[in-house]
Amino acid sequence: MSTAHGARARARIEVTAAIKDEARRQLAAQGAARLSLRAVARELGMVSSALYRYFPSRDDLLTALIIDAYDSLGENAEAAHEATASPFERWITVCEAVRGWALDHPHEYALIYGSPVPGYTAPDATVPAAARVGLLLIGIARDAHQGAALDRPAPADDLRPEAERMAADLAPDLPPEVVTALVAAWAQLYGLVGFELFGQFNRVVEDRETFFRHAVGQLARGVGLVPGPR
């Protein structure tokens, strides 16, 4: 790589980061629905045509911010996951990492798990980053199942066809009833975080950290994980 080419590449990385930082500032100030490439360019002292060379549309910029947010959340959860051994405690630790990240990054959490942005449809490019936490939770259940340490939940006969379809798509090596419990727990985890973050727990739950740990422990038990060294 020539020196000039390397300098251009570094400059592009720096400008891209500056654009994203300003966009995140605008998200915090006025929400994703009002994000504007022209406003971002104006705040950075750029002409709009220059910014379009980095992000051709608002949706391209939103997609980049969404992927960054999912990846940041996933990295945080993965780092926490590596710090414990018991499947039950790994589950709790991952869930607490999700909550901690959300409390530290409320506007980015709102971008990925809040109200949909009018006129925007997330492309398939967001899927790998979005799946990182879910894959961690599936992996925890898989490790417990392979170690004969999973108390399988009772199957629901009326859900059997859908349970088998979800299992085939998401985790063919796990019992269908475990996969349905995982999907429900995944949704409930983000519901717990969202209720706290968006104010629904105000004047309802005071010791939110303790409440959260208890609640995600119940989710773990629903999947079939049990406390202890198993």
PDB file of C-alpha atoms in Angstrom:
ATOM      1  CA  MET A   1       0.000   0.000   0.000  1.00  0.00           C
ATOM      2  CA  SER A   2       1.397   3.411  -0.957  1.00  0.00           C
ATOM      3  CA  THR A   3       1.788   6.130   1.635  1.00  0.00           C
ATOM      4  CA  ALA A   4      -0.790   8.283  -0.148  1.00  0.00           C
ATOM      5  CA  HIS A   5      -3.271   5.427  -0.367  1.00  0.00           C
ATOM      6  CA  GLY A   6      -2.791   4.620   3.303  1.00  0.00           C
ATOM      7  CA  ALA A   7      -3.333   8.251   4.267  1.00  0.00           C
ATOM      8  CA  ARG A   8      -6.562   8.374   2.245  1.00  0.00           C
ATOM      9  CA  ALA A   9      -7.789   5.192   3.889  1.00  0.00           C
ATOM     10  CA  ARG A  10      -7.068   6.572   7.366  1.00  0.00           C
ATOM     11  CA  ALA A  11      -8.760   9.851   6.481  1.00  0.00           C
ATOM     12  CA  ARG A  12     -11.856   7.982   5.287  1.00  0.00           C
ATOM     13  CA  ILE A  13     -11.993   6.005   8.534  1.00  0.00           C
ATOM     14  CA  GLU A  14     -11.683   9.193  10.565  1.00  0.00           C
ATOM     15  CA  VAL A  15     -14.378  11.030   8.596  1.00  0.00           C
ATOM     16  CA  THR A  16     -16.703   8.015   8.759  1.00  0.00           C
ATOM     17  CA  ALA A  17     -16.262   7.891  12.539  1.00  0.00           C
ATOM     18  CA  ALA A  18     -16.948  11.624  12.823  1.00  0.00           C
ATOM     19  CA  ILE A  19     -20.137  11.270  10.774  1.00  0.00           C
ATOM     20  CA  LYS A  20     -21.352   8.425  12.978  1.00  0.00           C
ATOM     21  CA  ASP A  21     -20.507  10.314  16.180  1.00  0.00           C
ATOM     22  CA  GLU A  22     -22.477  13.353  15.028  1.00  0.00           C
ATOM     23  CA  ALA A  23     -25.365  11.131  13.947  1.00  0.00           C
ATOM     24  CA  ARG A  24     -25.422   9.499  17.390  1.00  0.00           C
ATOM     25  CA  ARG A  25     -25.482  12.953  18.970  1.00  0.00           C
ATOM     26  CA  GLN A  26     -28.485  13.819  16.852  1.00  0.00           C
ATOM     27  CA  LEU A  27     -30.170  10.538  17.751  1.00  0.00           C
ATOM     28  CA  ALA A  28     -29.804  11.438  21.420  1.00  0.00           C
ATOM     29  CA  ALA A  29     -31.111  14.956  20.848  1.00  0.00           C
ATOM     30  CA  GLN A  30     -34.091  14.313  18.589  1.00  0.00           C
ATOM     31  CA  GLY A  31     -34.512  10.619  17.796  1.00  0.00           C
ATOM     32  CA  ALA A  32     -33.862   8.443  14.778  1.00  0.00           C
ATOM     33  CA  ALA A  33     -36.938   9.578  12.856  1.00  0.00           C
ATOM     34  CA  ARG A  34     -35.486  13.088  12.517  1.00  0.00           C
ATOM     35  CA  LEU A  35     -31.967  12.064  11.559  1.00  0.00           C
ATOM     36  CA  SER A  36     -30.871  14.108   8.544  1.00  0.00           C
ATOM     37  CA  LEU A  37     -27.769  13.765   6.403  1.00  0.00           C
ATOM     38  CA  ARG A  38     -27.905  17.464   5.649  1.00  0.00           C
ATOM     39  CA  ALA A  39     -27.979  18.309   9.353  1.00  0.00           C
ATOM     40  CA  VAL A  40     -25.059  15.969  10.034  1.00  0.00           C
ATOM     41  CA  ALA A  41     -23.072  17.532   7.196  1.00  0.00           C
ATOM     42  CA  ARG A  42     -23.861  21.035   8.432  1.00  0.00           C
ATOM     43  CA  GLU A  43     -22.679  20.288  11.972  1.00  0.00           C
ATOM     44  CA  LEU A  44     -19.446  18.805  10.628  1.00  0.00           C
ATOM     45  CA  GLY A  45     -18.819  21.726   8.280  1.00  0.00           C
ATOM     46  CA  MET A  46     -19.179  19.491   5.219  1.00  0.00           C
ATOM     47  CA  VAL A  47     -21.193  20.013   2.065  1.00  0.00           C
ATOM     48  CA  SER A  48     -23.934  17.433   1.642  1.00  0.00           C
ATOM     49  CA  SER A  49     -22.438  16.087  -1.560  1.00  0.00           C
ATOM     50  CA  ALA A  50     -19.222  15.205   0.311  1.00  0.00           C
ATOM     51  CA  LEU A  51     -21.106  13.296   3.014  1.00  0.00           C
ATOM     52  CA  TYR A  52     -23.043  11.336   0.386  1.00  0.00           C
ATOM     53  CA  ARG A  53     -19.749   9.794  -0.709  1.00  0.00           C
ATOM     54  CA  TYR A  54     -19.640   8.075   2.694  1.00  0.00           C
ATOM     55  CA  PHE A  55     -23.334   7.361   3.168  1.00  0.00           C
ATOM     56  CA  PRO A  56     -25.459   7.673   0.017  1.00  0.00           C
ATOM     57  CA  SER A  57     -28.719   7.940   2.001  1.00  0.00           C
ATOM     58  CA  ARG A  58     -30.109   8.357   5.484  1.00  0.00           C
ATOM     59  CA  ASP A  59     -30.974   4.662   5.490  1.00  0.00           C
ATOM     60  CA  ASP A  60     -27.350   3.727   4.796  1.00  0.00           C
ATOM     61  CA  LEU A  61     -26.268   5.800   7.786  1.00  0.00           C
ATOM     62  CA  LEU A  62     -28.997   4.313   9.982  1.00  0.00           C
ATOM     63  CA  THR A  63     -27.938   0.811   8.947  1.00  0.00           C
ATOM     64  CA  ALA A  64     -24.328   1.536   9.902  1.00  0.00           C
ATOM     65  CA  LEU A  65     -25.431   2.900  13.300  1.00  0.00           C
ATOM     66  CA  ILE A  66     -27.677  -0.101  13.902  1.00  0.00           C
ATOM     67  CA  ILE A  67     -24.923  -2.586  13.071  1.00  0.00           C
ATOM     68  CA  ASP A  68     -22.497  -0.697  15.316  1.00  0.00           C
ATOM     69  CA  ALA A  69     -25.017  -0.764  18.171  1.00  0.00           C
ATOM     70  CA  TYR A  70     -25.732  -4.480  17.813  1.00  0.00           C
ATOM     71  CA  ASP A  71     -22.005  -5.229  17.606  1.00  0.00           C
ATOM     72  CA  SER A  72     -21.238  -3.118  20.672  1.00  0.00           C
ATOM     73  CA  LEU A  73     -23.990  -4.878  22.621  1.00  0.00           C
ATOM     74  CA  GLY A  74     -22.813  -8.263  21.377  1.00  0.00           C
ATOM     75  CA  GLU A  75     -19.177  -7.607  22.263  1.00  0.00           C
ATOM     76  CA  ASN A  76     -20.197  -6.526  25.749  1.00  0.00           C
ATOM     77  CA  ALA A  77     -22.297  -9.643  26.278  1.00  0.00           C
ATOM     78  CA  GLU A  78     -19.616 -11.951  24.852  1.00  0.00           C
ATOM     79  CA  ALA A  79     -16.958 -10.505  27.147  1.00  0.00           C
ATOM     80  CA  ALA A  80     -19.203 -11.065  30.159  1.00  0.00           C
ATOM     81  CA  HIS A  81     -20.041 -14.583  28.981  1.00  0.00           C
ATOM     82  CA  GLU A  82     -16.390 -15.610  29.016  1.00  0.00           C
ATOM     83  CA  ALA A  83     -15.968 -14.646  32.680  1.00  0.00           C
ATOM     84  CA  THR A  84     -18.118 -17.411  34.234  1.00  0.00           C
ATOM     85  CA  ALA A  85     -18.399 -21.185  33.928  1.00  0.00           C
ATOM     86  CA  SER A  86     -21.778 -22.462  35.174  1.00  0.00           C
ATOM     87  CA  PRO A  87     -24.466 -22.308  32.449  1.00  0.00           C
ATOM     88  CA  PHE A  88     -26.939 -20.738  34.868  1.00  0.00           C
ATOM     89  CA  GLU A  89     -24.484 -18.045  35.953  1.00  0.00           C
ATOM     90  CA  ARG A  90     -23.395 -17.474  32.359  1.00  0.00           C
ATOM     91  CA  TRP A  91     -27.031 -16.817  31.492  1.00  0.00           C
ATOM     92  CA  ILE A  92     -27.404 -14.344  34.351  1.00  0.00           C
ATOM     93  CA  THR A  93     -24.136 -12.625  33.460  1.00  0.00           C
ATOM     94  CA  VAL A  94     -25.052 -12.230  29.784  1.00  0.00           C
ATOM     95  CA  CYS A  95     -28.463 -10.811  30.681  1.00  0.00           C
ATOM     96  CA  GLU A  96     -26.908  -8.375  33.152  1.00  0.00           C
ATOM     97  CA  ALA A  97     -24.433  -7.310  30.480  1.00  0.00           C
ATOM     98  CA  VAL A  98     -27.341  -6.554  28.128  1.00  0.00           C
ATOM     99  CA  ARG A  99     -28.995  -4.436  30.822  1.00  0.00           C
ATOM    100  CA  GLY A 100     -25.760  -2.657  31.683  1.00  0.00           C
ATOM    101  CA  TRP A 101     -25.060  -1.816  28.055  1.00  0.00           C
ATOM    102  CA  ALA A 102     -28.586  -0.505  27.573  1.00  0.00           C
ATOM    103  CA  LEU A 103     -28.355   1.757  30.624  1.00  0.00           C
ATOM    104  CA  ASP A 104     -25.022   3.096  29.364  1.00  0.00           C
ATOM    105  CA  HIS A 105     -26.263   3.518  25.762  1.00  0.00           C
ATOM    106  CA  PRO A 106     -29.976   4.364  26.042  1.00  0.00           C
ATOM    107  CA  HIS A 107     -30.304   6.079  22.675  1.00  0.00           C
ATOM    108  CA  GLU A 108     -28.523   3.304  20.808  1.00  0.00           C
ATOM    109  CA  TYR A 109     -30.693   0.743  22.613  1.00  0.00           C
ATOM    110  CA  ALA A 110     -33.766   2.717  21.563  1.00  0.00           C
ATOM    111  CA  LEU A 111     -32.500   2.652  17.974  1.00  0.00           C
ATOM    112  CA  ILE A 112     -32.341  -1.132  17.861  1.00  0.00           C
ATOM    113  CA  TYR A 113     -35.137  -2.121  20.271  1.00  0.00           C
ATOM    114  CA  GLY A 114     -37.376   0.933  20.442  1.00  0.00           C
ATOM    115  CA  SER A 115     -40.043   2.176  18.055  1.00  0.00           C
ATOM    116  CA  PRO A 116     -39.441   1.429  14.361  1.00  0.00           C
ATOM    117  CA  VAL A 117     -38.086   4.324  12.324  1.00  0.00           C
ATOM    118  CA  PRO A 118     -40.788   5.455   9.853  1.00  0.00           C
ATOM    119  CA  GLY A 119     -39.877   4.578   6.294  1.00  0.00           C
ATOM    120  CA  TYR A 120     -36.877   2.453   7.239  1.00  0.00           C
ATOM    121  CA  THR A 121     -36.577  -1.312   6.804  1.00  0.00           C
ATOM    122  CA  ALA A 122     -33.462  -2.939   8.203  1.00  0.00           C
ATOM    123  CA  PRO A 123     -31.579  -4.902   5.514  1.00  0.00           C
ATOM    124  CA  ASP A 124     -30.225  -8.423   5.887  1.00  0.00           C
ATOM    125  CA  ALA A 125     -26.805  -6.916   6.605  1.00  0.00           C
ATOM    126  CA  THR A 126     -27.971  -6.184  10.156  1.00  0.00           C
ATOM    127  CA  VAL A 127     -28.853  -9.813  10.939  1.00  0.00           C
ATOM    128  CA  PRO A 128     -25.419 -11.217  11.942  1.00  0.00           C
ATOM    129  CA  ALA A 129     -24.821  -8.415  14.435  1.00  0.00           C
ATOM    130  CA  ALA A 130     -28.391  -8.604  15.750  1.00  0.00           C
ATOM    131  CA  ALA A 131     -28.053 -12.347  16.367  1.00  0.00           C
ATOM    132  CA  ARG A 132     -24.996 -12.188  18.626  1.00  0.00           C
ATOM    133  CA  VAL A 133     -26.770 -12.126  21.993  1.00  0.00           C
ATOM    134  CA  GLY A 134     -29.357 -14.678  20.912  1.00  0.00           C
ATOM    135  CA  LEU A 135     -26.624 -17.046  19.759  1.00  0.00           C
ATOM    136  CA  LEU A 136     -24.929 -16.689  23.143  1.00  0.00           C
ATOM    137  CA  LEU A 137     -28.111 -17.709  24.935  1.00  0.00           C
ATOM    138  CA  ILE A 138     -28.605 -20.656  22.580  1.00  0.00           C
ATOM    139  CA  GLY A 139     -24.985 -21.666  23.169  1.00  0.00           C
ATOM    140  CA  ILE A 140     -25.483 -21.647  26.940  1.00  0.00           C
ATOM    141  CA  ALA A 141     -28.509 -23.925  26.624  1.00  0.00           C
ATOM    142  CA  ARG A 142     -26.608 -26.147  24.184  1.00  0.00           C
ATOM    143  CA  ASP A 143     -23.688 -26.554  26.590  1.00  0.00           C
ATOM    144  CA  ALA A 144     -26.062 -27.492  29.408  1.00  0.00           C
ATOM    145  CA  HIS A 145     -27.908 -29.940  27.173  1.00  0.00           C
ATOM    146  CA  GLN A 146     -24.710 -31.602  26.000  1.00  0.00           C
ATOM    147  CA  GLY A 147     -23.549 -31.877  29.595  1.00  0.00           C
ATOM    148  CA  ALA A 148     -26.811 -33.512  30.656  1.00  0.00           C
ATOM    149  CA  ALA A 149     -27.447 -30.497  32.905  1.00  0.00           C
ATOM    150  CA  LEU A 150     -30.618 -29.195  31.277  1.00  0.00           C
ATOM    151  CA  ASP A 151     -34.003 -29.848  32.881  1.00  0.00           C
ATOM    152  CA  ARG A 152     -36.089 -29.845  29.738  1.00  0.00           C
ATOM    153  CA  PRO A 153     -39.352 -27.901  30.038  1.00  0.00           C
ATOM    154  CA  ALA A 154     -42.575 -29.765  29.420  1.00  0.00           C
ATOM    155  CA  PRO A 155     -43.561 -29.784  25.742  1.00  0.00           C
ATOM    156  CA  ALA A 156     -46.703 -27.930  24.689  1.00  0.00           C
ATOM    157  CA  ASP A 157     -48.637 -30.191  22.356  1.00  0.00           C
ATOM    158  CA  ASP A 158     -50.537 -27.323  20.728  1.00  0.00           C
ATOM    159  CA  LEU A 159     -47.239 -25.649  19.831  1.00  0.00           C
ATOM    160  CA  ARG A 160     -45.483 -28.760  18.539  1.00  0.00           C
ATOM    161  CA  PRO A 161     -45.445 -27.903  14.785  1.00  0.00           C
ATOM    162  CA  GLU A 162     -44.215 -24.356  15.411  1.00  0.00           C
ATOM    163  CA  ALA A 163     -41.721 -25.555  18.028  1.00  0.00           C
ATOM    164  CA  GLU A 164     -40.267 -28.064  15.580  1.00  0.00           C
ATOM    165  CA  ARG A 165     -40.056 -25.415  12.857  1.00  0.00           C
ATOM    166  CA  MET A 166     -38.253 -22.967  15.151  1.00  0.00           C
ATOM    167  CA  ALA A 167     -35.887 -25.666  16.357  1.00  0.00           C
ATOM    168  CA  ALA A 168     -35.039 -26.652  12.782  1.00  0.00           C
ATOM    169  CA  ASP A 169     -34.285 -23.023  11.934  1.00  0.00           C
ATOM    170  CA  LEU A 170     -32.464 -21.926  15.086  1.00  0.00           C
ATOM    171  CA  ALA A 171     -30.961 -24.903  16.915  1.00  0.00           C
ATOM    172  CA  PRO A 172     -31.634 -28.357  15.415  1.00  0.00           C
ATOM    173  CA  ASP A 173     -29.535 -30.012  18.113  1.00  0.00           C
ATOM    174  CA  LEU A 174     -31.804 -28.780  20.922  1.00  0.00           C
ATOM    175  CA  PRO A 175     -35.217 -30.182  21.888  1.00  0.00           C
ATOM    176  CA  PRO A 176     -38.047 -28.113  20.351  1.00  0.00           C
ATOM    177  CA  GLU A 177     -39.493 -27.267  23.780  1.00  0.00           C
ATOM    178  CA  VAL A 178     -36.149 -25.776  24.815  1.00  0.00           C
ATOM    179  CA  VAL A 179     -36.010 -23.647  21.657  1.00  0.00           C
ATOM    180  CA  THR A 180     -39.501 -22.237  22.222  1.00  0.00           C
ATOM    181  CA  ALA A 181     -38.538 -21.399  25.815  1.00  0.00           C
ATOM    182  CA  LEU A 182     -35.373 -19.707  24.531  1.00  0.00           C
ATOM    183  CA  VAL A 183     -37.296 -17.563  22.058  1.00  0.00           C
ATOM    184  CA  ALA A 184     -39.753 -16.532  24.783  1.00  0.00           C
ATOM    185  CA  ALA A 185     -36.905 -15.770  27.207  1.00  0.00           C
ATOM    186  CA  TRP A 186     -35.085 -13.730  24.556  1.00  0.00           C
ATOM    187  CA  ALA A 187     -38.179 -11.579  24.033  1.00  0.00           C
ATOM    188  CA  GLN A 188     -38.818 -11.229  27.764  1.00  0.00           C
ATOM    189  CA  LEU A 189     -35.208 -10.200  28.416  1.00  0.00           C
ATOM    190  CA  TYR A 190     -35.558  -7.211  26.110  1.00  0.00           C
ATOM    191  CA  GLY A 191     -38.969  -6.486  27.551  1.00  0.00           C
ATOM    192  CA  LEU A 192     -37.480  -6.250  31.039  1.00  0.00           C
ATOM    193  CA  VAL A 193     -34.703  -3.971  29.819  1.00  0.00           C
ATOM    194  CA  GLY A 194     -37.076  -1.822  27.804  1.00  0.00           C
ATOM    195  CA  PHE A 195     -39.534  -1.400  30.683  1.00  0.00           C
ATOM    196  CA  GLU A 196     -36.729  -0.129  32.897  1.00  0.00           C
ATOM    197  CA  LEU A 197     -35.102   2.038  30.267  1.00  0.00           C
ATOM    198  CA  PHE A 198     -38.286   3.658  28.975  1.00  0.00           C
ATOM    199  CA  GLY A 199     -39.836   4.360  32.381  1.00  0.00           C
ATOM    200  CA  GLN A 200     -42.531   1.693  32.750  1.00  0.00           C
ATOM    201  CA  PHE A 201     -41.038   0.566  36.076  1.00  0.00           C
ATOM    202  CA  ASN A 202     -41.248   4.044  37.617  1.00  0.00           C
ATOM    203  CA  ARG A 203     -43.049   3.858  40.994  1.00  0.00           C
ATOM    204  CA  VAL A 204     -43.366   0.095  40.489  1.00  0.00           C
ATOM    205  CA  VAL A 205     -39.890  -1.430  40.918  1.00  0.00           C
ATOM    206  CA  GLU A 206     -37.370   0.321  43.163  1.00  0.00           C
ATOM    207  CA  ASP A 207     -34.504  -2.162  43.549  1.00  0.00           C
ATOM    208  CA  ARG A 208     -34.264  -2.763  39.835  1.00  0.00           C
ATOM    209  CA  GLU A 209     -30.921  -4.545  39.808  1.00  0.00           C
ATOM    210  CA  THR A 210     -32.104  -7.191  42.266  1.00  0.00           C
ATOM    211  CA  PHE A 211     -35.452  -7.483  40.521  1.00  0.00           C
ATOM    212  CA  PHE A 212     -33.762  -7.928  37.153  1.00  0.00           C
ATOM    213  CA  ARG A 213     -31.410 -10.634  38.403  1.00  0.00           C
ATOM    214  CA  HIS A 214     -34.334 -12.513  39.934  1.00  0.00           C
ATOM    215  CA  ALA A 215     -36.431 -12.175  36.767  1.00  0.00           C
ATOM    216  CA  VAL A 216     -33.741 -13.391  34.375  1.00  0.00           C
ATOM    217  CA  GLY A 217     -33.040 -16.243  36.788  1.00  0.00           C
ATOM    218  CA  GLN A 218     -36.662 -17.278  36.323  1.00  0.00           C
ATOM    219  CA  LEU A 219     -36.168 -17.079  32.571  1.00  0.00           C
ATOM    220  CA  ALA A 220     -33.135 -19.355  32.898  1.00  0.00           C
ATOM    221  CA  ARG A 221     -35.167 -21.882  34.875  1.00  0.00           C
ATOM    222  CA  GLY A 222     -37.890 -21.721  32.238  1.00  0.00           C
ATOM    223  CA  VAL A 223     -35.334 -22.750  29.618  1.00  0.00           C
ATOM    224  CA  GLY A 224     -34.181 -25.614  31.847  1.00  0.00           C
ATOM    225  CA  LEU A 225     -31.029 -24.156  33.398  1.00  0.00           C
ATOM    226  CA  VAL A 226     -30.543 -24.715  37.111  1.00  0.00           C
ATOM    227  CA  PRO A 227     -28.273 -22.993  39.655  1.00  0.00           C
ATOM    228  CA  GLY A 228     -25.133 -24.774  40.740  1.00  0.00           C
ATOM    229  CA  PRO A 229     -21.985 -26.244  39.211  1.00  0.00           C
ATOM    230  CA  ARG A 230     -23.687 -28.708  36.869  1.00  0.00           C
TER     231      ARG A 230
END
